[in-house]
Amino acid sequence: MRTETPQPIRLSDYRPPAYLVDEIHLDFDLQPSATRVKARLSLRRNGDHAEPLVLNGERLTSISVAIDGRRLAEGDYAIDAEYLTIAEVPAAFILETEVEIDPAANTSLDGLYMSGGRFCTQCEAEGFRKITWFPDRPDVLARYTVRMTADKAFQRLLSNGNLMESGQTPDGRHYAVWNDPFPKPCYLFALVAGELDVLEDSLVTMSGRKVDLRIYVDPGMSERAVYAMDALKRSMKWDEEAFGREYDLDLFMIVAVRDFNFGAMENKGLNIFNSSLLLADQATATDFDYERIESVVAHEYFHNWTGDRITCRDWFQLCLKEGLTVFRDQSFSADMRGAAVQRIKDVKALRARQFSEDQGPLAHPVRPSSYLKIDNFYTATIYEKGSEIIGMLKTLIGAEAFRKGMDLYFDRWDGHATTVEAFIECFAEALGQDLTTFFDWYEQAGTPRVDIRRTYDDAAKTLKLELTQTTPPTPGQLSKKPLPIPVRLGLLDGEGRTLAFERDGQAVDETVVVLDAAKANLTLTGVDREPVLSALRGFSAPVVLTTDAAPKDRYVQLAADPDLFNRWEAGQDLARDLMLARSAGTPDEVGEERYAEAVGRALSDQAADPAFKALLLSLPSEAELALAQQPADPAAIHLARNALRGRLAVHLAEELGRLHTGLQDLGEFSPDAAGAGRRALRNMALDILAVDPHAENAERAYGHYEAAGNMTDAMGGLSALMQIGGEPFEKALADFYERWKSEPLVIDKWFALQARAPDEGALGRVLGLTAHPAFDPKNPNRLRALVGTFAAGNPARFHDESGAGYRFLADQILSVDGYNPMTAARLLEPLGGWRRYRPDLGGLMRAELERIVSHEGLSKNVYELASRALAQD
Ligand code: TRP
Ligand code: ZN
């Protein structure tokens, strides 16, 4: 049992820092098990009163503390598990400290640690305190000079900014000195030392400055950084064109590391990436990997302005940099790969991750008001819903005012740490309009339900729309306000053609209705005939929409809605209803046939993009269906979903077979959107055919795997074979392992694939794999590939009636918590939604959560999430 309940940090308790740091000189003597860190800080009082100096520091062995050159005696200061406190200090002074740390023993991958024999750092959010004494909060911005000395085996010595000096030391080691001219919070500090190959390039910025670009990777891997380099250059150009933002240093570096808790980190001038989000070639990376690399490289680069030059005042403002930067990377991807397809993928991800979070006990506002561990708030809500809010803002105020507001924000806040209020104020000023009610989107948790009812008056040629909104209660927020919800909509005639109408006397094809009260009525005029309503086009707000549309309207939309998002959405709605009906024991066989036929027609549309067709064929996920069913029954959902896929396999056998044969890549491989789209459609066709495992389909799957010339096709073949099961699958699986056993990123895929096995034996297989020699739970990529994928990506097997899946996950969480709390906590989410499941399952899930919270020595990270998941309110 925990002995004391940890105390939350609250937004309302924010106080400006008592002392500011103008400059910091760091001197690292790098030794894997005993690194010495000397720090010299120029501090000055920030306010009128003399206050004690309190610096953060954890797991530091203090060697010395001195003020203005005078070493302090032990009684002049106090050190506990979290702080160094000096009761009396001058108004301005130099503080010098020396500590010893043990990077080799740092398994939390937070602070300074070793990965693959190299030193590297991760300081966001609160890792810098594991390196030296410092006010570890984002509103203390300092200029950094970093000197490091290491054995020459640590070939590259890197830190933020510009290299000032480097050379040999008399004792045969070497050193480097870096200076970063831009003041920054300590969470953006980075250091890397080790043997690395480099891929070099350069770019001339909009003002004609040449910037050197370097990507550092494992020896022998620089070819695999070529795609990331290309993505980096495109990102840099795009930010100049779309936001007028130019890069500011003469050097931009990225380092790829294998052991990393998250995806990547935007340290000033020295981004550090999880190697899974950087390295790619056609043999080892899938198209999905390429896509993610492109967007994460862009994301971290875009942080240079939205995050680094302008940072957060405190961690409650996390969405200020993350939501905005996700919005920027999604806009970039839309420009690179096609707006409709990108939007559909973003919404699928939002629904799968954010909607479930928002409808469970871990729901929180995009700007939360309290936390125990900020690491737990790097959530889909802060990132993805944070981005949706920016998108709505742009829809509401228009592209021009949006750009004006962004310019004002960059202008006003450059070089500062600020708040979400200050950000929104820039748009209010640009627009000359109050945006207070819009701000509620940041403070209110939960996914609004929007409903639209129609009344058509044939005589008057009017369409009356009744819109309502409600937001269900979330923990700690029982009553909800109406939010300003932009609903983009248009009308179609019975053939799916655009039907023009008038709004406020103006003839239009499309309009944005802002629903900002619980209820609103709106009458559109000049509506020539009874229309099909195409509402919430482009998913103009992160809400759950219901309407009174009949299935026939959805078929019209699926065939022809000019808004491609809604064309896709109509198919999703139809499929969702059919699967929910079947899993409730009331299958609509006729409806299923009709649906399969309509999908067949959509597939034969020559004008449509293959990537879009692949998305049409991709049914709502089991996780998404579980959200729509009360209580959720994962086994029934799995069967219902497979039944509908089986219906497509049989009904569209010929069409799918033709697609699969016809789309084979003959020319040279290209990871671009067009090539990826063709492969996606071909693999999706195979995936569906594999539900109907007769000999011809089994042979097709095996042939696909055998002939694969790239990782996308190899995984597509393997995954189809897995659905069919049996000897051919086991053979391919063994063959794949032999072929790729020396490639960690590929072996991650091998583990993840098996974690998704649909058969009864899946949990047994996963348990067996935890004893595989290649399973290394200390590596987050490997751990998530197996454990995370099983719990979050295989609902039917995770929710086994025996509770064995839950027990497995809880055991893993408790074991990982012993050495890496941040990553352990991120595994907990699948247990969080226990109240939404069939009561017998929910009870078993709850029991595991209770076992977790009562575990001796549990970290704050896991404690916070497990106790919130159990809380009654
Ligand atoms: N700021 C990073 C990003 O979104 C996220 C991140 C990387 C992170 N590593 C982390 C957050 C460690 C918390 C802890 O780009
Ligand atoms: Zn980010």
PDB file of N, CA, C and O and ligand atoms in Angstrom, residues 266 299-300 303 322 383, ligand 2:
ATOM      1  N   GLU A 266      11.572  17.680 -29.469  1.00  0.00           N
ATOM      2  CA  GLU A 266      11.929  18.881 -30.230  1.00  0.00           C
ATOM      3  C   GLU A 266      13.055  19.724 -29.637  1.00  0.00           C
ATOM      4  O   GLU A 266      13.078  20.944 -29.833  1.00  0.00           O
ATOM      5  N   HIS A 299       6.478  17.579 -37.403  1.00  0.00           N
ATOM      6  CA  HIS A 299       5.992  17.985 -36.080  1.00  0.00           C
ATOM      7  C   HIS A 299       7.130  18.553 -35.237  1.00  0.00           C
ATOM      8  O   HIS A 299       7.031  19.660 -34.703  1.00  0.00           O
ATOM      9  N   GLU A 300       8.212  17.799 -35.120  1.00  0.00           N
ATOM     10  CA  GLU A 300       9.314  18.261 -34.262  1.00  0.00           C
ATOM     11  C   GLU A 300       9.954  19.515 -34.853  1.00  0.00           C
ATOM     12  O   GLU A 300      10.318  20.431 -34.126  1.00  0.00           O
ATOM     13  N   HIS A 303       7.903  22.549 -34.092  1.00  0.00           N
ATOM     14  CA  HIS A 303       8.033  22.991 -32.700  1.00  0.00           C
ATOM     15  C   HIS A 303       9.065  24.118 -32.551  1.00  0.00           C
ATOM     16  O   HIS A 303       9.040  24.834 -31.562  1.00  0.00           O
ATOM     17  N   GLU A 322       1.482  21.621 -28.136  1.00  0.00           N
ATOM     18  CA  GLU A 322       1.217  20.328 -28.775  1.00  0.00           C
ATOM     19  C   GLU A 322       0.002  20.353 -29.709  1.00  0.00           C
ATOM     20  O   GLU A 322       0.073  19.880 -30.833  1.00  0.00           O
ATOM     21  N   TYR A 383      -3.145  16.410 -27.469  1.00  0.00           N
ATOM     22  CA  TYR A 383      -2.579  16.493 -28.815  1.00  0.00           C
ATOM     23  C   TYR A 383      -3.667  16.590 -29.879  1.00  0.00           C
ATOM     24  O   TYR A 383      -3.742  17.563 -30.620  1.00  0.00           O
TER      25      TYR A 383
HETATM   26 ZN    ZN B   2       4.983  17.766 -29.957  1.00  0.00          ZN
END
